[in-house]
């Protein structure tokens, strides 16, 4: 079975531009989460979507937005890019059932975003 | 705010040694704790998940323990191999959210032949 897939793998943008990152979850998973990982740090939570609804949002500015589609794939959009947005963006999927504590999150290989 | 700390930040051991990685968290109200492995430039691979009601989980040469009351978890790796070289991250799912993982900064492990 295919794991979590993310595209593109690498991306170079300049300050002020916008970017769209894409994620396809594991088949059967209804929850998708996005994380930002800067070099030398652990991933930081950005968003989680479940059944196309936003379930939670981390401490990120409104320049960051996301959505989930009927097939449970997801996009992360970032507007007005800053140098500090350079990071590895990770997508994770899970079954996402509320109250279940035994469902691990499975991560893709990420999109490496570099801002010049 | 839940804080997750991993000690040591880096570790180098010769092949064949048994080793322990440590993770501590400040708020014991968690749903579960997960250990991940990350190879350079890659995503995260889930190793073990321990539910808040459990004390330990085992997978092959890996054993993870959880002491929720003291806010600690350990990952024990038996008979280390060069292929175990990677960064190991622990993450907790806070009880007040149930969905967002809070990560430590990781322990960078190098196993030398």
Coordinates of C-alpha atoms in Angstrom, one line a residue:
Chain A
X1 CA 0.0 0.0 0.0
X2 CA 1.2 3.5 -0.8
X3 CA 2.2 5.7 2.1
X4 CA 1.6 9.4 2.5
X5 CA 2.8 11.1 -0.7
X6 CA 3.7 14.8 -0.9
X7 CA 4.5 17.0 -3.9
X8 CA 6.7 18.6 -4.9
X9 CA 9.7 17.3 -3.1
X10 CA 11.7 20.5 -3.5
X11 CA 10.7 24.0 -4.2
X12 CA 12.5 27.3 -4.5
X13 CA 10.6 30.6 -4.2
X14 CA 11.4 34.2 -3.6
X15 CA 10.1 36.5 -0.9
X16 CA 6.6 37.7 -1.5
X17 CA 5.5 34.8 -3.6
X18 CA 2.9 32.2 -2.7
X19 CA 3.2 28.5 -2.7
X20 CA 0.9 25.5 -2.7
X21 CA 2.0 22.1 -1.3
X22 CA 0.0 18.9 -1.8
X23 CA -0.5 15.8 0.2
X24 CA -2.2 12.5 -0.5
X25 CA -3.0 10.4 2.7
X26 CA -2.8 6.7 3.1
X27 CA -5.9 5.0 1.6
X28 CA -8.7 4.9 4.2
X29 CA -7.2 7.7 6.3
X30 CA -9.6 10.7 6.8
X31 CA -7.3 13.0 8.8
X32 CA -4.5 15.1 7.4
X33 CA -2.1 17.2 9.4
X34 CA 0.6 19.7 8.4
X35 CA 3.8 20.4 10.2
X36 CA 6.7 22.8 9.7
X37 CA 10.2 21.6 10.6
X38 CA 13.1 24.1 10.5
X39 CA 16.6 22.8 10.6
X40 CA 17.6 21.3 14.0
X41 CA 14.2 21.5 15.5
X42 CA 11.2 19.2 15.9
X43 CA 8.2 19.6 13.7
X44 CA 5.7 22.3 14.7
X45 CA 2.0 21.7 14.2
X46 CA 0.2 24.0 11.6
X47 CA -3.2 22.4 10.8
X48 CA -5.3 19.3 11.1
X49 CA -8.2 18.5 8.9
X50 CA -10.7 15.7 9.4
X51 CA -13.6 14.9 7.0
X52 CA -12.9 18.2 5.2
X53 CA -13.3 20.3 8.3
X54 CA -10.5 22.1 10.1
X55 CA -10.1 20.4 13.5
X56 CA -7.2 22.5 14.8
X57 CA -4.7 25.2 14.0
X58 CA -1.3 25.9 15.5
X59 CA 0.4 29.2 16.2
X60 CA 1.0 30.3 12.6
X61 CA 0.0 33.6 10.9
X62 CA -3.0 33.9 8.6
X63 CA -0.7 33.7 5.6
X64 CA -0.9 30.0 6.1
X65 CA -4.1 28.3 5.0
X66 CA -5.1 24.7 4.1
X67 CA -8.0 22.7 2.8
X68 CA -9.0 19.1 2.4
X69 CA -10.8 17.7 -0.6
X70 CA -13.6 15.0 -0.8
X71 CA -10.9 12.4 -1.6
X72 CA -9.2 13.4 1.7
X73 CA -6.1 14.8 -0.1
X74 CA -5.0 18.2 1.2
X75 CA -3.3 21.4 0.1
X76 CA -1.2 23.8 2.3
X77 CA -1.0 27.4 0.9
X78 CA 1.4 30.0 2.1
X79 CA 1.1 33.6 0.9
X80 CA 3.6 36.5 1.0
X81 CA 6.5 34.2 1.7
X82 CA 9.2 35.3 4.1
X83 CA 12.8 34.0 4.5
X84 CA 11.7 32.4 7.7
X85 CA 9.3 30.2 5.9
X86 CA 12.2 28.1 4.6
X87 CA 11.7 24.7 6.1
X88 CA 10.7 21.1 5.5
X89 CA 6.9 20.9 5.4
X90 CA 5.5 17.5 6.5
X91 CA 2.2 16.0 6.0
X92 CA 0.8 13.3 8.2
X93 CA -2.3 11.1 7.9
X94 CA -4.3 9.0 10.4
X95 CA -7.6 7.4 10.7
X96 CA -8.4 10.4 12.9
X97 CA -11.3 9.0 14.8
X98 CA -12.1 11.2 17.8
X99 CA -11.4 9.7 21.2
X100 CA -9.2 6.9 19.7
X101 CA -5.7 7.0 21.4
X102 CA -4.2 4.1 19.5
X103 CA -4.0 5.6 16.0
X104 CA -0.5 6.7 15.0
X105 CA 0.2 9.4 12.6
X106 CA 2.1 8.4 9.5
X107 CA 4.3 11.0 7.8
X108 CA 5.3 11.6 4.2
X109 CA 8.8 12.6 3.1
X110 CA 8.0 16.2 3.1
X111 CA 8.5 19.2 0.8
X112 CA 11.7 21.1 1.2
X113 CA 10.8 24.8 0.7
X114 CA 13.7 27.3 0.2
X115 CA 13.0 31.1 0.1
X116 CA 15.5 33.3 -1.6
Chain B
X1 CA 1.9 24.7 27.3
X2 CA 3.3 21.2 26.8
X3 CA 7.1 21.2 26.5
X4 CA 8.9 18.1 25.3
X5 CA 12.6 17.7 26.0
X6 CA 15.0 15.0 24.6
X7 CA 18.3 14.1 26.2
X8 CA 21.0 13.7 24.9
X9 CA 20.9 15.9 21.8
X10 CA 23.5 13.7 20.2
X11 CA 25.0 10.3 20.9
X12 CA 27.8 8.3 19.3
X13 CA 28.2 4.6 20.1
X14 CA 30.1 1.6 18.7
X15 CA 28.1 -1.1 16.9
X16 CA 26.6 -3.7 19.2
X17 CA 26.0 -1.5 22.2
X18 CA 22.6 -1.2 23.9
X19 CA 21.5 2.4 24.3
X20 CA 18.7 4.5 25.9
X21 CA 17.2 7.7 24.6
X22 CA 15.3 9.9 27.0
X23 CA 12.2 12.0 26.5
X24 CA 10.4 14.1 29.1
X25 CA 7.2 16.2 28.9
X26 CA 5.8 18.8 31.3
X27 CA 2.1 18.0 31.3
X28 CA 1.1 14.4 32.1
X29 CA -2.4 14.8 30.5
X30 CA -1.6 13.1 27.2
X31 CA -3.5 10.7 24.9
X32 CA -0.4 8.9 23.8
X33 CA 3.3 9.2 23.1
X34 CA 5.0 8.3 19.8
X35 CA 8.6 7.6 18.9
X36 CA 9.7 8.4 15.3
X37 CA 12.9 8.0 13.3
X38 CA 14.1 10.6 10.8
X39 CA 16.8 10.0 8.3
X40 CA 18.6 13.1 6.9
X41 CA 16.4 15.1 4.5
X42 CA 13.6 12.6 4.9
X43 CA 10.2 12.4 6.6
X44 CA 9.4 10.7 9.9
X45 CA 8.9 6.9 10.3
X46 CA 6.7 5.8 13.1
X47 CA 8.5 3.4 15.4
X48 CA 6.3 2.8 18.4
X49 CA 3.1 4.3 19.9
X50 CA 2.3 4.0 23.6
X51 CA -1.2 4.8 24.8
X52 CA -1.5 6.7 28.0
X53 CA -2.8 3.6 29.8
X54 CA 0.1 1.5 28.7
X55 CA 3.6 1.2 30.3
X56 CA 5.6 -0.1 27.4
X57 CA 5.6 -1.3 23.8
X58 CA 8.1 -3.5 21.9
X59 CA 9.0 -3.9 18.3
X60 CA 12.0 -6.0 17.4
X61 CA 15.1 -4.5 19.0
X62 CA 13.2 -1.5 20.2
X63 CA 11.4 -1.1 23.5
X64 CA 9.7 2.1 24.6
X65 CA 8.5 2.7 28.1
X66 CA 6.1 5.4 29.5
X67 CA 5.8 6.8 33.0
X68 CA 3.0 9.3 32.6
X69 CA 2.9 10.5 36.2
X70 CA 6.6 11.5 36.1
X71 CA 6.4 12.8 32.5
X72 CA 9.1 10.5 31.1
X73 CA 9.6 8.0 28.3
X74 CA 12.6 6.0 27.2
X75 CA 13.5 4.3 24.0
X76 CA 15.8 1.3 24.4
X77 CA 17.7 0.1 21.3
X78 CA 19.3 -3.3 21.7
X79 CA 22.4 -4.4 19.9
X80 CA 22.8 -1.2 17.9
X81 CA 23.7 -1.4 14.2
X82 CA 25.1 1.3 11.8
X83 CA 21.7 1.3 10.1
X84 CA 20.2 2.6 13.3
X85 CA 22.0 5.9 12.7
X86 CA 19.3 8.6 12.4
X87 CA 17.5 11.3 14.5
X88 CA 15.0 9.9 16.9
X89 CA 12.1 12.1 17.8
X90 CA 9.5 11.7 20.5
X91 CA 6.1 13.4 20.4
X92 CA 3.1 13.5 22.7
X93 CA -0.6 14.0 21.8
X94 CA -1.8 16.5 24.5
X95 CA -5.1 15.6 26.3
X96 CA -6.5 19.0 25.5
X97 CA -6.3 18.7 21.8
X98 CA -6.3 15.0 20.9
X99 CA -4.8 15.6 17.5
X100 CA -1.7 17.9 17.4
X101 CA 1.6 16.2 18.1
X102 CA 4.1 18.1 20.3
X103 CA 7.6 17.1 19.4
X104 CA 11.0 17.3 21.1
X105 CA 14.0 18.4 19.1
X106 CA 15.3 14.9 18.7
X107 CA 18.4 12.9 19.6
X108 CA 20.9 12.5 16.7
X109 CA 22.3 8.9 16.9
X110 CA 25.5 7.7 15.2
X111 CA 26.4 4.1 15.4
X112 CA 30.0 3.4 14.2
X113 CA 31.1 0.1 12.7

